[in-house]
Tab-separated table of C-alpha atoms in Angstrom:
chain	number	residue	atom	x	y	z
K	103	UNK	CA	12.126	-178.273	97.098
K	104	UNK	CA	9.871	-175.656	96.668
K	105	UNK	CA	9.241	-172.888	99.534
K	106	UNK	CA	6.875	-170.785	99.331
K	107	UNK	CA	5.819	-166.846	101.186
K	108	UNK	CA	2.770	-166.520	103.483
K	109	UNK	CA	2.866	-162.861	101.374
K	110	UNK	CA	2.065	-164.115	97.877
K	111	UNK	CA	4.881	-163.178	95.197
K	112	UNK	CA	2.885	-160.157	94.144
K	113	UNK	CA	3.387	-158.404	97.652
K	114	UNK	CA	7.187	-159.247	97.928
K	115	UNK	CA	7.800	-158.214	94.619
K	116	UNK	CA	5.859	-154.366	95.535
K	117	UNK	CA	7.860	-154.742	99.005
K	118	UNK	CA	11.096	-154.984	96.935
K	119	UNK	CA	10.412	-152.511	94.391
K	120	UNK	CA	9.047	-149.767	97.184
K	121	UNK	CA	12.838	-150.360	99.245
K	122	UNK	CA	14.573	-149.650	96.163
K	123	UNK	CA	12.954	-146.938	94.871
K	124	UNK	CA	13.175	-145.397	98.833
K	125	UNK	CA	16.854	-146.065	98.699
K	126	UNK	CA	17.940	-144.334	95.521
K	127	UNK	CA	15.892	-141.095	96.268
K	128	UNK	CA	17.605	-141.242	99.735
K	129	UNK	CA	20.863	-141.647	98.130
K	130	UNK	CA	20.259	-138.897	95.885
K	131	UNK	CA	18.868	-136.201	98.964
K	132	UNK	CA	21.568	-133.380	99.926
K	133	UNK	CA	24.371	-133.957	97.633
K	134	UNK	CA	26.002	-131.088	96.181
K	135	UNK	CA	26.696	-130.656	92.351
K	136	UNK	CA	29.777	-130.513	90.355
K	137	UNK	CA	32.085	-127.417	90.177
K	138	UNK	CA	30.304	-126.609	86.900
K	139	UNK	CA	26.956	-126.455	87.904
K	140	UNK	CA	27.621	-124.028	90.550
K	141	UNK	CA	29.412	-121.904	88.401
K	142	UNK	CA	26.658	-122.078	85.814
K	143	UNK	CA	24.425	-121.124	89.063
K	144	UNK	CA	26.874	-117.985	89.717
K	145	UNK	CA	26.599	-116.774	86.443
K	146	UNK	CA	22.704	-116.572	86.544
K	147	UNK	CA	22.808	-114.011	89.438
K	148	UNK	CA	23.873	-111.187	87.411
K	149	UNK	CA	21.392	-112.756	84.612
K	150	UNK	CA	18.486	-112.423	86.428
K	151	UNK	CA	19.474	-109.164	87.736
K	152	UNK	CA	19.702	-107.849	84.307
K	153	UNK	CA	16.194	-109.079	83.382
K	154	UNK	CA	14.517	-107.742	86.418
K	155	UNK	CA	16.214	-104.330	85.097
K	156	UNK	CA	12.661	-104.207	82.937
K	157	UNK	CA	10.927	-104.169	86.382
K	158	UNK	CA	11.396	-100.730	87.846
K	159	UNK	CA	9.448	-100.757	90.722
K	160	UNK	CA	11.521	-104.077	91.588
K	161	UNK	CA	14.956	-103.183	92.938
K	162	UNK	CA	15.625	-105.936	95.422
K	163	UNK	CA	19.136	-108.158	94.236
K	164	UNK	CA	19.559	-111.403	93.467
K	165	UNK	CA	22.357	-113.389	95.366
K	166	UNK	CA	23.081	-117.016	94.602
K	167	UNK	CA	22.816	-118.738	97.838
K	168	UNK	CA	23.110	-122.722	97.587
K	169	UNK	CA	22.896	-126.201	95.438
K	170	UNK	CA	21.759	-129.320	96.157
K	171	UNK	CA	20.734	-132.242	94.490
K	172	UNK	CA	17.806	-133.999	95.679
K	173	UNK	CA	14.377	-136.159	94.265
K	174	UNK	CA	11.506	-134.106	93.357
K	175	UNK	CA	9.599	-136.115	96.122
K	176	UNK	CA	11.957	-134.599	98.954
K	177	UNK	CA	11.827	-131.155	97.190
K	178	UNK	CA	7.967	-131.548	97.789
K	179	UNK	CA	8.226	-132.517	101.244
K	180	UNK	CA	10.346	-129.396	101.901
K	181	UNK	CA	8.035	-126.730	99.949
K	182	UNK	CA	5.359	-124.861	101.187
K	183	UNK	CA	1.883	-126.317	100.795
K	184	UNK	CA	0.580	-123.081	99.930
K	185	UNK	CA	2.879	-119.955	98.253
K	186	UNK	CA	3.522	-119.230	94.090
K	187	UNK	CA	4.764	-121.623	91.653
K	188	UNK	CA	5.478	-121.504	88.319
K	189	UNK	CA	6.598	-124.339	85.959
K	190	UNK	CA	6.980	-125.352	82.120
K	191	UNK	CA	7.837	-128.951	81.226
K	192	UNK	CA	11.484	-128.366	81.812
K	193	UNK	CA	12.124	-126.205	84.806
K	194	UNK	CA	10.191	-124.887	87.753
K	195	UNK	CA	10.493	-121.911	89.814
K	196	UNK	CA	9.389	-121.369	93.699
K	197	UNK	CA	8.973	-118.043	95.574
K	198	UNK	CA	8.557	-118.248	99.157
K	199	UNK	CA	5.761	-116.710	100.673
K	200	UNK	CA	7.800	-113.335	102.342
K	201	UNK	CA	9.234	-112.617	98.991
K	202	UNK	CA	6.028	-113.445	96.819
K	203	UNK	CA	4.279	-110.535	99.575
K	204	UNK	CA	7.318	-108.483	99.060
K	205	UNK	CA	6.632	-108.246	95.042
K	206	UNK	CA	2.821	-108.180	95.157
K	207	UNK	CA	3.294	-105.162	97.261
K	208	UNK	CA	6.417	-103.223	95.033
K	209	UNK	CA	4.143	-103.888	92.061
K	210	UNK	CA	1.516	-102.157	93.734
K	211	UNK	CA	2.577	-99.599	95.572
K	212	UNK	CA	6.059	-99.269	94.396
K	213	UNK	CA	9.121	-98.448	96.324
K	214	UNK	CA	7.481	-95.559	98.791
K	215	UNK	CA	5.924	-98.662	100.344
K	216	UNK	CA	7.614	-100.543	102.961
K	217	UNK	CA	4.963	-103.131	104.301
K	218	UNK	CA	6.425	-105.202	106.687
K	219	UNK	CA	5.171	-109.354	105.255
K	220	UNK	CA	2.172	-110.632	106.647
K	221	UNK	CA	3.194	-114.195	108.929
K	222	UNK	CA	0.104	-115.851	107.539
K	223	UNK	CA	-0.045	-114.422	104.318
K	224	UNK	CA	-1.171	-116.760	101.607
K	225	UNK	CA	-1.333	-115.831	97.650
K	226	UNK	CA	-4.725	-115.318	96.198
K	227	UNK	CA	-5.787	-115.802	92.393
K	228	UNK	CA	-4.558	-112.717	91.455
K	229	UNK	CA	-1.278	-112.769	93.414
K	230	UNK	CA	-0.454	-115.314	91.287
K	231	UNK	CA	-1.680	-113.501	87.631
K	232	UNK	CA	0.542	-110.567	89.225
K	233	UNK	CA	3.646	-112.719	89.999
K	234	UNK	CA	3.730	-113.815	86.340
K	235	UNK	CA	6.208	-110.887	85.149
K	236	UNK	CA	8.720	-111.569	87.851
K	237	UNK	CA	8.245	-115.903	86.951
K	238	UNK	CA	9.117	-114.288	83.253
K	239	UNK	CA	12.204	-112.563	84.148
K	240	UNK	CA	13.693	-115.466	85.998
K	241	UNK	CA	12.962	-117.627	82.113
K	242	UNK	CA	14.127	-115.387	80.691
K	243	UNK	CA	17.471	-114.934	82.468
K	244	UNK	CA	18.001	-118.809	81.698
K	245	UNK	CA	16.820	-118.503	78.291
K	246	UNK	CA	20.835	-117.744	76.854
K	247	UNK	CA	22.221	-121.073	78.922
K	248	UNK	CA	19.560	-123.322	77.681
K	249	UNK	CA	20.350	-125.543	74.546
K	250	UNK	CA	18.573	-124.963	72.032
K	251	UNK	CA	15.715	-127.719	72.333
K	252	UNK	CA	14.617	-126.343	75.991
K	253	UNK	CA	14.419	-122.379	74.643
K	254	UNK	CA	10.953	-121.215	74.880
K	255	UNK	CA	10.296	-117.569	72.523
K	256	UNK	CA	8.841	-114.865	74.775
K	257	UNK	CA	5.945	-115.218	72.769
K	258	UNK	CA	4.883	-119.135	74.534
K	259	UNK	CA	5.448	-117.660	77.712
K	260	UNK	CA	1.948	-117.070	78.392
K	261	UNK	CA	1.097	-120.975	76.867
K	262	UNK	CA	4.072	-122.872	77.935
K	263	UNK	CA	4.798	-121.508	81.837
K	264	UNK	CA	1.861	-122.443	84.394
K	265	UNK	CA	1.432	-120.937	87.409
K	266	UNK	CA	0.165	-122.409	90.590
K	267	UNK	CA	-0.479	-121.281	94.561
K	268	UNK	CA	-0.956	-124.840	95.638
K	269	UNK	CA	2.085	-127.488	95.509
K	270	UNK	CA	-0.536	-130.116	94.814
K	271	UNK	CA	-1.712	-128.682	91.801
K	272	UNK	CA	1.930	-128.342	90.256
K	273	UNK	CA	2.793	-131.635	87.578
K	274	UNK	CA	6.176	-130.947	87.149
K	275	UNK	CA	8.489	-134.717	86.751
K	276	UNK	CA	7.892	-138.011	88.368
K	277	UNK	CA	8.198	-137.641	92.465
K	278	UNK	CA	11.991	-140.127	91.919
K	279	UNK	CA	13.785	-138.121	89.226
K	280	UNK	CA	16.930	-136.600	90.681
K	281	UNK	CA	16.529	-132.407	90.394
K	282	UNK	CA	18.887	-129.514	91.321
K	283	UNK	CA	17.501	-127.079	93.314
K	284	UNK	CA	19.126	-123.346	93.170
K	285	UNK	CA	18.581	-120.968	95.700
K	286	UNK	CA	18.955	-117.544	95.359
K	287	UNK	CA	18.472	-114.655	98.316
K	288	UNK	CA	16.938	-111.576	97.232
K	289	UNK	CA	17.765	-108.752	99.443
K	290	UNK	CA	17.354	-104.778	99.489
K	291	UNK	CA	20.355	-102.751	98.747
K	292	UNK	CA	20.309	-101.538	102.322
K	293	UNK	CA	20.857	-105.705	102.976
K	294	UNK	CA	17.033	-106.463	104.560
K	295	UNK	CA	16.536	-109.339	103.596
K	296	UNK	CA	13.519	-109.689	100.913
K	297	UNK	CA	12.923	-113.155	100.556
K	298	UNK	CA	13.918	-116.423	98.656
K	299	UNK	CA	13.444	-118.434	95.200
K	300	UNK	CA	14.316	-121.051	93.744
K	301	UNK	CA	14.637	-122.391	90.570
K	302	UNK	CA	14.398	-126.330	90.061
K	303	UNK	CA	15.891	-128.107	87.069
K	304	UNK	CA	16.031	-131.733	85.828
K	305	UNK	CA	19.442	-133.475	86.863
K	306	UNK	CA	20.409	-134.817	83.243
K	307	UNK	CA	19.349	-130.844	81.998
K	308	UNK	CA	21.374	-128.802	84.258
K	309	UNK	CA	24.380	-130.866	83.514
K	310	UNK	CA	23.653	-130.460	79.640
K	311	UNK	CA	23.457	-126.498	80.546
K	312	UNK	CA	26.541	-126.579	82.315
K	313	UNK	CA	28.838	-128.288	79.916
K	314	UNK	CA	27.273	-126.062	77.098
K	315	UNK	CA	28.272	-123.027	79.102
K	316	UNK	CA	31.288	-124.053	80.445
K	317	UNK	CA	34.017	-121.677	79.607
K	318	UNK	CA	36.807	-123.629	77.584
K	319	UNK	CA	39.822	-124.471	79.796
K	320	UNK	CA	43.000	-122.814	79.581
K	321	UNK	CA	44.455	-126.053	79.107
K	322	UNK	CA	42.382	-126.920	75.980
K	323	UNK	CA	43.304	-123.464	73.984
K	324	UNK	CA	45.454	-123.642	71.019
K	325	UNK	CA	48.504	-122.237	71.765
K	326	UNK	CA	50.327	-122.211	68.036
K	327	UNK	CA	49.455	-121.516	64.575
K	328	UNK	CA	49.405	-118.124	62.434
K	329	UNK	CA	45.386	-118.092	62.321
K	330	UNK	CA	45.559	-118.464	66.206
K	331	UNK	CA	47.995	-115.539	67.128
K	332	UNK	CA	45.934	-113.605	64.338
K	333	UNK	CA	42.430	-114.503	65.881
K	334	UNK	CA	43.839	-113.834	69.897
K	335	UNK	CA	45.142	-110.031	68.368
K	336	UNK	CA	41.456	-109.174	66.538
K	337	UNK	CA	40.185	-110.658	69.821
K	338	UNK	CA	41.998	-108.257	72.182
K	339	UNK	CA	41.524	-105.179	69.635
K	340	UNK	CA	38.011	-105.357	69.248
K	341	UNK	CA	36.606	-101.843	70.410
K	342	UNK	CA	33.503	-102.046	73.103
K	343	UNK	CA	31.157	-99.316	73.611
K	344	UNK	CA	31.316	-99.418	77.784
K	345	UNK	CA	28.200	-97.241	79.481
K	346	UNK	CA	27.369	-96.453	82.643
K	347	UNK	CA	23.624	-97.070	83.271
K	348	UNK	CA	21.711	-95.077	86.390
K	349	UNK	CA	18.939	-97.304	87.050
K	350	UNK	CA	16.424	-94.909	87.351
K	351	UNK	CA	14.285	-91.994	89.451
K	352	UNK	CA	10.931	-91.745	90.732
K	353	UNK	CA	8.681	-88.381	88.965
K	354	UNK	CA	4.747	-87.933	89.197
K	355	UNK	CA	2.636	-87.810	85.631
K	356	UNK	CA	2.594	-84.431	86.626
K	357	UNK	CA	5.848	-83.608	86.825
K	358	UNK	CA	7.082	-85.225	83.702
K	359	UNK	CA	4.092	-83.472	81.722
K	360	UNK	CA	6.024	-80.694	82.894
K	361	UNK	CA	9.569	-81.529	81.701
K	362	UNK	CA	11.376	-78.898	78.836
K	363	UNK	CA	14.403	-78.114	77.445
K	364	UNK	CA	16.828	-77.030	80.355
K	365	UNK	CA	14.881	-78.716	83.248
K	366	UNK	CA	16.916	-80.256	85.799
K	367	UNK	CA	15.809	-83.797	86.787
K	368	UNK	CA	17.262	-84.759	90.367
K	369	UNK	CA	19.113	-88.321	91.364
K	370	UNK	CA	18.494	-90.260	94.631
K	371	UNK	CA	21.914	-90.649	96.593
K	372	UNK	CA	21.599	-93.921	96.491
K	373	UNK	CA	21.259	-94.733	92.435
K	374	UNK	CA	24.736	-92.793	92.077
K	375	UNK	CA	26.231	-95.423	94.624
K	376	UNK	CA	24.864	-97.904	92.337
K	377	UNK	CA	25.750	-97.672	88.752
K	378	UNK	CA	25.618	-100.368	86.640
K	379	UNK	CA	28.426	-100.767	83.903
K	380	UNK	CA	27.632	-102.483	80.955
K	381	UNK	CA	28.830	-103.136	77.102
K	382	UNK	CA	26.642	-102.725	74.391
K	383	UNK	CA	26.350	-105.210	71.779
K	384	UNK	CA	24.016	-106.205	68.686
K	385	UNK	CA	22.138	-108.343	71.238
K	386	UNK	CA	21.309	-105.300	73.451
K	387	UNK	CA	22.818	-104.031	76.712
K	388	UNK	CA	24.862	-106.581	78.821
K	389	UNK	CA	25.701	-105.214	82.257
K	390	UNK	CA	29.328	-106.178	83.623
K	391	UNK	CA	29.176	-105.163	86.906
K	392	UNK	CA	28.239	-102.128	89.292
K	393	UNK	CA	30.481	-98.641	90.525
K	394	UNK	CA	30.064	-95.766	92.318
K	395	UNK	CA	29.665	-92.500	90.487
K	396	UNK	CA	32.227	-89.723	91.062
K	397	UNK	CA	35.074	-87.579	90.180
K	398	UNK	CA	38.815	-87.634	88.593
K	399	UNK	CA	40.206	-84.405	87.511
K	400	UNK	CA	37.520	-82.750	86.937
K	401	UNK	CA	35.977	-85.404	84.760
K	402	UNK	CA	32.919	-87.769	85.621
K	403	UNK	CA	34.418	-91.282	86.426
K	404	UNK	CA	32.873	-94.651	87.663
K	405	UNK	CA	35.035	-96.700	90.366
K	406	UNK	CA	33.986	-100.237	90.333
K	407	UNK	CA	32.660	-101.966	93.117
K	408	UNK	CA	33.051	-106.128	92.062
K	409	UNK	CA	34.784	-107.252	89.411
K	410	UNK	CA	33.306	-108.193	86.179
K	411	UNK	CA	31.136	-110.969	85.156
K	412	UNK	CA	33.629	-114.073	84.852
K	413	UNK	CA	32.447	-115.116	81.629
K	414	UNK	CA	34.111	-111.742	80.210
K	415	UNK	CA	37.647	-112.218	82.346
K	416	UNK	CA	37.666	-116.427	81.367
K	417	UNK	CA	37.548	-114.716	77.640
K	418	UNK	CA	40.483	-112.201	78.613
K	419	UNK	CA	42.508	-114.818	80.242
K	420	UNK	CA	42.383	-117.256	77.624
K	421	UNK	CA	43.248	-114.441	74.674
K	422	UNK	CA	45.980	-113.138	77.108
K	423	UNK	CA	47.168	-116.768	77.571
K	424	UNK	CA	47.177	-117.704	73.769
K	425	UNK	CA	49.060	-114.357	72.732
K	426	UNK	CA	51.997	-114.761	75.604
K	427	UNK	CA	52.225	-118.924	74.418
């Protein structure tokens, strides 16, 4: 016996396919990632931090906030019709509209400026030529994570990355493919709060990221052989160049034309209660963490203020581990 639908096969079929389609990207909405992915997302903090280093007049400091994994469709819904985006064909990066004011107006006017954001305020055509360095920094602090077949050179920056003011005009993935979302707070040292970005990755990339970066378990270490012990005790005695870095000081043209042998060049408070330690290696200068600048007998010192990056320690643990096994 043969039954038939008053809506025609064609329309029950679209009706079916539509529920589906709503259910998965519902299913996907709010989740959180794995512990590796937020790691990974920890890490990047002090990355992008080092790359905005190249950005004087930017001081403001990055703090990972939160995760989530979501569709691209309820990203959308959540964005801002209207602020500065940036995206290549693999990630995409959002700055909300108080922090997208806040570094129009440092690039401008610098740090003697304090202009309190707009409510209304709205990025114009060149807000958004202007915000390309700072989209730059935040590729570029990914760039070392990325496998090898996502790595953009600095030089396709300018052809690769696109940059946007309206979240209409941004073609990024298909509305249903599962994304994480990190968010990351970017606050003045005095803890104002400056504003918020995010940076929006593919699912089935972050999770290739994350296992690439994933520090090797203690567990999975080789604990015996003569070219192991060997390795662990070059490891541990290989010397490091550490250097304190004070970020920097504010001097007119004038002045500097000025500068001789002798001169005296004079620190804000505030940069001494914020030195940044780094190591030096062939690859340039990799900060560790950040100290205070002071005194022990008689002899400059730094005292740390946060423990270093936890790449560095996983390393130290797992030489310390293989050398006591």
């Amino acid at each position: 016996m043969f039954v038939g639908f008053s809506q025609g096969p064609r329309g029950m079929a679209e009706t079916s396919s539509g529920e589906v389609i709503k259910r998965k990207i519902q299913a996907a909405d709010g989740r959180k990632p794995d512990a590796a992915v937020m790691e990974f997302a920890e890490n990047l903090t002090l990355q992008i931090a080092e790359a905005l280093l190249l950005e004087p007049k930017f001081t403001l400091l990055p703090a990972f906030e939160s995760a989530e994994i979501t569709s691209y469709r309820s990203l959308l819904s959540q964005l801002s019709p209207k602020s500065l985006y940036a995206y290549t064909i693999d990630v995409l990066f959002h700055l909300e509209n108080e922090l997208g004011f806040c570094w129009i107006e440092k690039s401008l006017s610098g740090e003697s400026i304090e202009a309190e954001p707009v409510a209304d305020y709205e990025p114009t055509a060149i807000d958004a030529h202007l915000s390309r360095p700072f989209f730059e920094c935040l590729l570029t602090s990914l760039q070392r994570d990325l496998p090898k077949k996502y790595r953009l050179p600095e030089s396709a920056y300018e052809d690769e990355m696109m940059i946007e003011r309206a979240v209409d005009n941004v073609h990024f993935v298909d509305e249903t493919t599962k994304v994480v979302v990190l968010k990351y707070a970017f606050n003045h040292q005095d803890g104002r709060v400056g504003g918020n970005a995010r940076i929006v990755l593919p699912l089935s990339i972050i999770e290739e990221i994350a296992l690439t970066a994933r520090p090797h378990s203690l567990a999975d270490a080789p604990t015996s052989g003569l070219w192991t012990q060997h390795m662990t005790e070059e490891t541990l005695n290989l010397p490091l160049d550490v250097t304190a870095v004070i970020e920097k000081t504010k001097m007119t043209v004038d002045d500097i034309a000025r500068l001789s042998p002798g001169a005296m060049i004079s620190l804000p408070k505030k940069n001494l209660e914020r030195v940044i330690v780094a190591v030096e290696t062939e690859n340039g200068v990799k900060p560790l963490t950040y100290g205070r600048l002071g005194l022990k007998n008689q002899s400059k010192a730094v005292k740390l203020g946060a423990e270093p990056k936890s790449s560095l320690t996983a390393l130290v643990e797992a030489a310390s581990y293989n050398a006591e096994s």
